[in-house]
């Protein structure tokens, strides 16, 4: 493992230094191994590891390339790790969301377009006043994803996309067991949307905080 780690660090060094740039093709395996002072086997293991976390793209019959290194692509690895969360860590995921998502919502207040606001409004209108819990949670995911995307920060968007999964089951559980949870969620969505239409960043931040904190508070009381 130590030899593979060394190989990973050397390839990483080439990318960080600019010797290899996004989209570049790596030299032939034999040439790169000789250049870096590595065995071909350790280089092969390093390439395999870096391809798993989307740093490298191995194309059969064509070669190995540095990926675009786009944040959304790189943070897919986070989603993979997050899928292994334990139920007792859901509160921690909600706490992180409560820090990040209101900030992204506030950022969106000055950037979101009228067309995007209309699309979010139509999404809520189509949902109606008495959706199933599953429909509401699916809409909730898309609603917040649309707002966060409008923040203009792709890293923040990718982080929150990866963090939303572990809280889905908790939101469904709340909708099924807490009286008036569906109505409150719809009301909070409308309030967030109204604040965004008013271009009121602080009101949008506050309503987003209330929205996430209400799920967190409910879950804390049931555990």
Short mmCIF file of C-alpha atoms in Angstrom, two decimals:
data_model
loop_
_atom_site.label_atom_id
_atom_site.label_comp_id
_atom_site.label_asym_id
_atom_site.label_seq_id
_atom_site.Cartn_x
_atom_site.Cartn_y
_atom_site.Cartn_z
CA UNK A 1 0.00 0.00 0.00
CA UNK A 2 2.88 2.38 0.81
CA UNK A 3 4.25 1.97 -2.72
CA UNK A 4 0.81 2.62 -4.24
CA UNK A 5 0.38 5.68 -2.03
CA UNK A 6 3.70 7.01 -3.28
CA UNK A 7 2.59 6.47 -6.87
CA UNK A 8 -0.68 8.31 -6.19
CA UNK A 9 1.20 11.24 -4.64
CA UNK A 10 3.53 11.49 -7.63
CA UNK A 11 0.70 11.55 -10.16
CA UNK A 12 -1.15 14.05 -7.96
CA UNK A 13 1.99 16.20 -7.91
CA UNK A 14 2.09 16.24 -11.70
CA UNK A 15 -1.54 17.40 -11.84
CA UNK A 16 -1.19 20.02 -9.10
CA UNK A 17 2.00 21.43 -10.65
CA UNK A 18 0.36 21.71 -14.06
CA UNK A 19 2.58 19.13 -15.72
CA UNK A 20 -0.65 17.27 -16.41
CA UNK A 21 -3.71 19.43 -17.08
CA UNK A 22 -7.44 18.60 -17.34
CA UNK A 23 -8.02 16.59 -20.51
CA UNK A 24 -4.33 15.65 -20.94
CA UNK A 25 -3.42 12.12 -21.87
CA UNK A 26 -0.91 10.41 -19.58
CA UNK A 27 2.31 9.12 -21.15
CA UNK A 28 2.53 5.43 -21.91
CA UNK A 29 2.64 3.26 -18.81
CA UNK A 30 6.27 2.20 -19.32
CA UNK A 31 7.41 5.79 -19.93
CA UNK A 32 5.52 7.24 -16.96
CA UNK A 33 6.72 4.48 -14.62
CA UNK A 34 10.33 5.15 -15.61
CA UNK A 35 9.88 8.93 -15.31
CA UNK A 36 8.42 8.65 -11.80
CA UNK A 37 10.74 5.86 -10.63
CA UNK A 38 7.86 3.47 -10.06
CA UNK A 39 7.14 -0.14 -10.91
CA UNK A 40 4.51 -0.60 -13.58
CA UNK A 41 2.41 -2.56 -11.11
CA UNK A 42 2.33 0.25 -8.50
CA UNK A 43 1.59 2.77 -11.24
CA UNK A 44 -1.28 0.60 -12.46
CA UNK A 45 -2.73 0.41 -8.93
CA UNK A 46 -2.43 4.19 -8.53
CA UNK A 47 -4.21 4.81 -11.83
CA UNK A 48 -6.99 2.44 -10.79
CA UNK A 49 -7.42 4.26 -7.47
CA UNK A 50 -7.42 7.71 -9.07
CA UNK A 51 -9.94 6.62 -11.67
CA UNK A 52 -12.34 5.54 -8.91
CA UNK A 53 -12.40 9.07 -7.51
CA UNK A 54 -12.71 10.60 -10.98
CA UNK A 55 -9.25 12.15 -11.17
CA UNK A 56 -8.29 9.93 -14.10
CA UNK A 57 -10.36 8.43 -16.90
CA UNK A 58 -9.14 5.09 -18.24
CA UNK A 59 -10.34 4.56 -21.81
CA UNK A 60 -9.85 1.04 -23.06
CA UNK A 61 -7.82 1.00 -26.25
CA UNK A 62 -7.17 4.75 -26.10
CA UNK A 63 -5.18 5.52 -22.97
CA UNK A 64 -5.58 7.25 -19.62
CA UNK A 65 -6.60 10.88 -19.37
CA UNK A 66 -6.90 13.48 -16.64
CA UNK A 67 -10.62 14.23 -16.24
CA UNK A 68 -12.10 17.72 -16.41
CA UNK A 69 -11.54 17.94 -12.62
CA UNK A 70 -14.92 19.64 -12.45
CA UNK A 71 -16.09 19.93 -8.81
CA UNK A 72 -19.35 18.11 -9.54
CA UNK A 73 -17.42 15.19 -11.00
CA UNK A 74 -14.88 15.03 -8.17
CA UNK A 75 -17.51 15.29 -5.45
CA UNK A 76 -19.31 12.22 -6.77
CA UNK A 77 -16.84 10.36 -4.56
CA UNK A 78 -18.43 12.09 -1.57
CA UNK A 79 -21.85 10.75 -2.55
CA UNK A 80 -20.39 7.25 -2.69
CA UNK A 81 -18.95 7.56 0.82
CA UNK A 82 -22.10 9.18 2.18
CA UNK A 83 -24.14 6.16 1.06
CA UNK A 84 -22.42 4.18 3.84
CA UNK A 85 -23.73 6.44 6.61
CA UNK A 86 -25.24 4.93 9.74
CA UNK A 87 -28.68 5.96 10.94
CA UNK A 88 -27.19 7.58 14.04
CA UNK A 89 -25.24 10.06 11.88
CA UNK A 90 -28.31 11.52 10.12
CA UNK A 91 -28.48 14.34 12.67
CA UNK A 92 -24.91 15.25 11.79
CA UNK A 93 -25.77 15.41 8.09
CA UNK A 94 -28.75 17.63 8.90
CA UNK A 95 -26.52 19.89 10.99
CA UNK A 96 -24.13 20.33 8.06
CA UNK A 97 -27.06 21.06 5.75
CA UNK A 98 -28.32 23.65 8.23
CA UNK A 99 -24.97 25.44 7.95
CA UNK A 100 -24.54 25.26 4.16
CA UNK A 101 -28.01 25.34 2.60
CA UNK A 102 -29.23 28.64 4.12
CA UNK A 103 -26.00 30.28 2.90
CA UNK A 104 -26.59 28.92 -0.61
CA UNK A 105 -30.23 30.08 -0.50
CA UNK A 106 -29.14 33.58 0.53
CA UNK A 107 -26.63 33.64 -2.33
CA UNK A 108 -29.36 32.63 -4.76
CA UNK A 109 -31.53 35.63 -3.81
CA UNK A 110 -29.50 38.00 -5.98
CA UNK A 111 -28.78 35.52 -8.77
CA UNK A 112 -31.90 33.47 -9.41
CA UNK A 113 -33.79 34.51 -12.54
CA UNK A 114 -37.49 35.26 -12.82
CA UNK A 115 -37.77 32.29 -15.16
CA UNK A 116 -36.26 30.00 -12.54
CA UNK A 117 -38.56 31.42 -9.88
CA UNK A 118 -41.56 30.78 -12.13
CA UNK A 119 -40.41 27.20 -12.68
CA UNK A 120 -40.16 26.62 -8.92
CA UNK A 121 -43.60 28.17 -8.42
CA UNK A 122 -45.08 25.90 -11.10
CA UNK A 123 -43.42 22.92 -9.42
CA UNK A 124 -45.16 23.74 -6.13
CA UNK A 125 -48.47 24.47 -7.86
CA UNK A 126 -48.42 21.09 -9.62
CA UNK A 127 -47.75 19.38 -6.31
CA UNK A 128 -51.04 20.72 -4.93
CA UNK A 129 -52.11 21.08 -1.32
CA UNK A 130 -52.36 17.41 -0.39
CA UNK A 131 -49.48 15.46 -1.96
CA UNK A 132 -48.30 12.08 -0.75
CA UNK A 133 -45.26 12.15 1.52
CA UNK A 134 -43.14 10.49 -1.19
CA UNK A 135 -44.22 13.10 -3.76
CA UNK A 136 -43.47 15.90 -1.32
CA UNK A 137 -39.98 14.63 -0.47
CA UNK A 138 -39.14 14.15 -4.17
CA UNK A 139 -40.31 17.70 -4.84
CA UNK A 140 -38.36 18.94 -1.81
CA UNK A 141 -35.13 17.52 -3.23
CA UNK A 142 -35.69 19.14 -6.63
CA UNK A 143 -36.88 22.41 -5.09
CA UNK A 144 -33.74 22.89 -3.01
CA UNK A 145 -31.46 21.61 -5.79
CA UNK A 146 -32.88 24.26 -8.12
CA UNK A 147 -32.29 27.02 -5.59
CA UNK A 148 -28.77 25.90 -4.70
CA UNK A 149 -27.83 25.67 -8.38
CA UNK A 150 -28.87 29.31 -8.68
CA UNK A 151 -26.32 30.27 -6.02
CA UNK A 152 -23.69 30.16 -8.75
CA UNK A 153 -21.32 28.03 -6.66
CA UNK A 154 -20.81 24.61 -8.22
CA UNK A 155 -18.80 23.29 -5.26
CA UNK A 156 -21.54 24.20 -2.79
CA UNK A 157 -24.14 22.69 -5.09
CA UNK A 158 -22.25 19.40 -5.38
CA UNK A 159 -21.63 19.21 -1.63
CA UNK A 160 -25.29 19.72 -0.80
CA UNK A 161 -26.39 17.28 -3.48
CA UNK A 162 -24.21 14.63 -1.86
CA UNK A 163 -25.45 15.44 1.63
CA UNK A 164 -29.17 15.40 0.83
CA UNK A 165 -29.42 11.62 0.35
CA UNK A 166 -28.96 10.49 3.98
CA UNK A 167 -31.74 12.83 5.17
CA UNK A 168 -34.34 11.59 2.68
CA UNK A 169 -35.54 8.69 4.81
CA UNK A 170 -35.79 10.97 7.87
CA UNK A 171 -37.96 13.41 5.91
CA UNK A 172 -40.27 10.62 4.75
CA UNK A 173 -40.48 9.26 8.29
CA UNK A 174 -41.37 12.71 9.61
CA UNK A 175 -44.03 13.18 6.93
CA UNK A 176 -45.67 9.89 7.87
CA UNK A 177 -45.59 10.34 11.63
CA UNK A 178 -45.67 14.05 12.50
CA UNK A 179 -49.05 15.73 12.38
CA UNK A 180 -49.23 18.64 9.94
CA UNK A 181 -45.69 18.02 8.59
CA UNK A 182 -46.81 18.16 4.95
CA UNK A 183 -48.66 21.47 5.37
CA UNK A 184 -45.74 23.02 7.26
CA UNK A 185 -43.27 21.92 4.60
CA UNK A 186 -45.37 23.43 1.82
CA UNK A 187 -45.73 26.66 3.80
CA UNK A 188 -41.96 26.87 4.32
CA UNK A 189 -41.33 26.28 0.61
CA UNK A 190 -43.68 29.13 -0.27
CA UNK A 191 -42.00 31.39 2.27
CA UNK A 192 -38.53 30.66 0.86
CA UNK A 193 -39.81 31.33 -2.64
CA UNK A 194 -41.45 34.62 -1.59
CA UNK A 195 -38.19 35.79 0.00
CA UNK A 196 -36.30 34.94 -3.18
CA UNK A 197 -38.82 36.88 -5.28
CA UNK A 198 -38.32 39.86 -2.98
CA UNK A 199 -34.55 39.48 -3.40
CA UNK A 200 -34.36 39.40 0.39
CA UNK A 201 -31.26 37.32 1.11
CA UNK A 202 -31.61 37.38 4.90
CA UNK A 203 -35.27 36.34 4.84
CA UNK A 204 -34.40 33.54 2.41
CA UNK A 205 -31.57 32.45 4.70
CA UNK A 206 -33.86 32.51 7.76
CA UNK A 207 -36.66 30.49 6.15
CA UNK A 208 -34.19 27.91 4.82
CA UNK A 209 -32.76 27.58 8.34
CA UNK A 210 -36.23 27.12 9.82
CA UNK A 211 -37.06 24.56 7.15
CA UNK A 212 -34.06 22.33 7.87
CA UNK A 213 -34.06 22.92 11.63
CA UNK A 214 -37.67 21.73 11.91
CA UNK A 215 -36.71 18.31 10.51
CA UNK A 216 -33.62 18.22 12.72
CA UNK A 217 -35.60 19.17 15.83
CA UNK A 218 -38.26 16.55 15.11
CA UNK A 219 -35.68 13.80 14.53
CA UNK A 220 -33.78 14.71 17.69
CA UNK A 221 -36.99 14.40 19.72
CA UNK A 222 -37.78 10.94 18.31
CA UNK A 223 -34.38 9.31 18.76
#
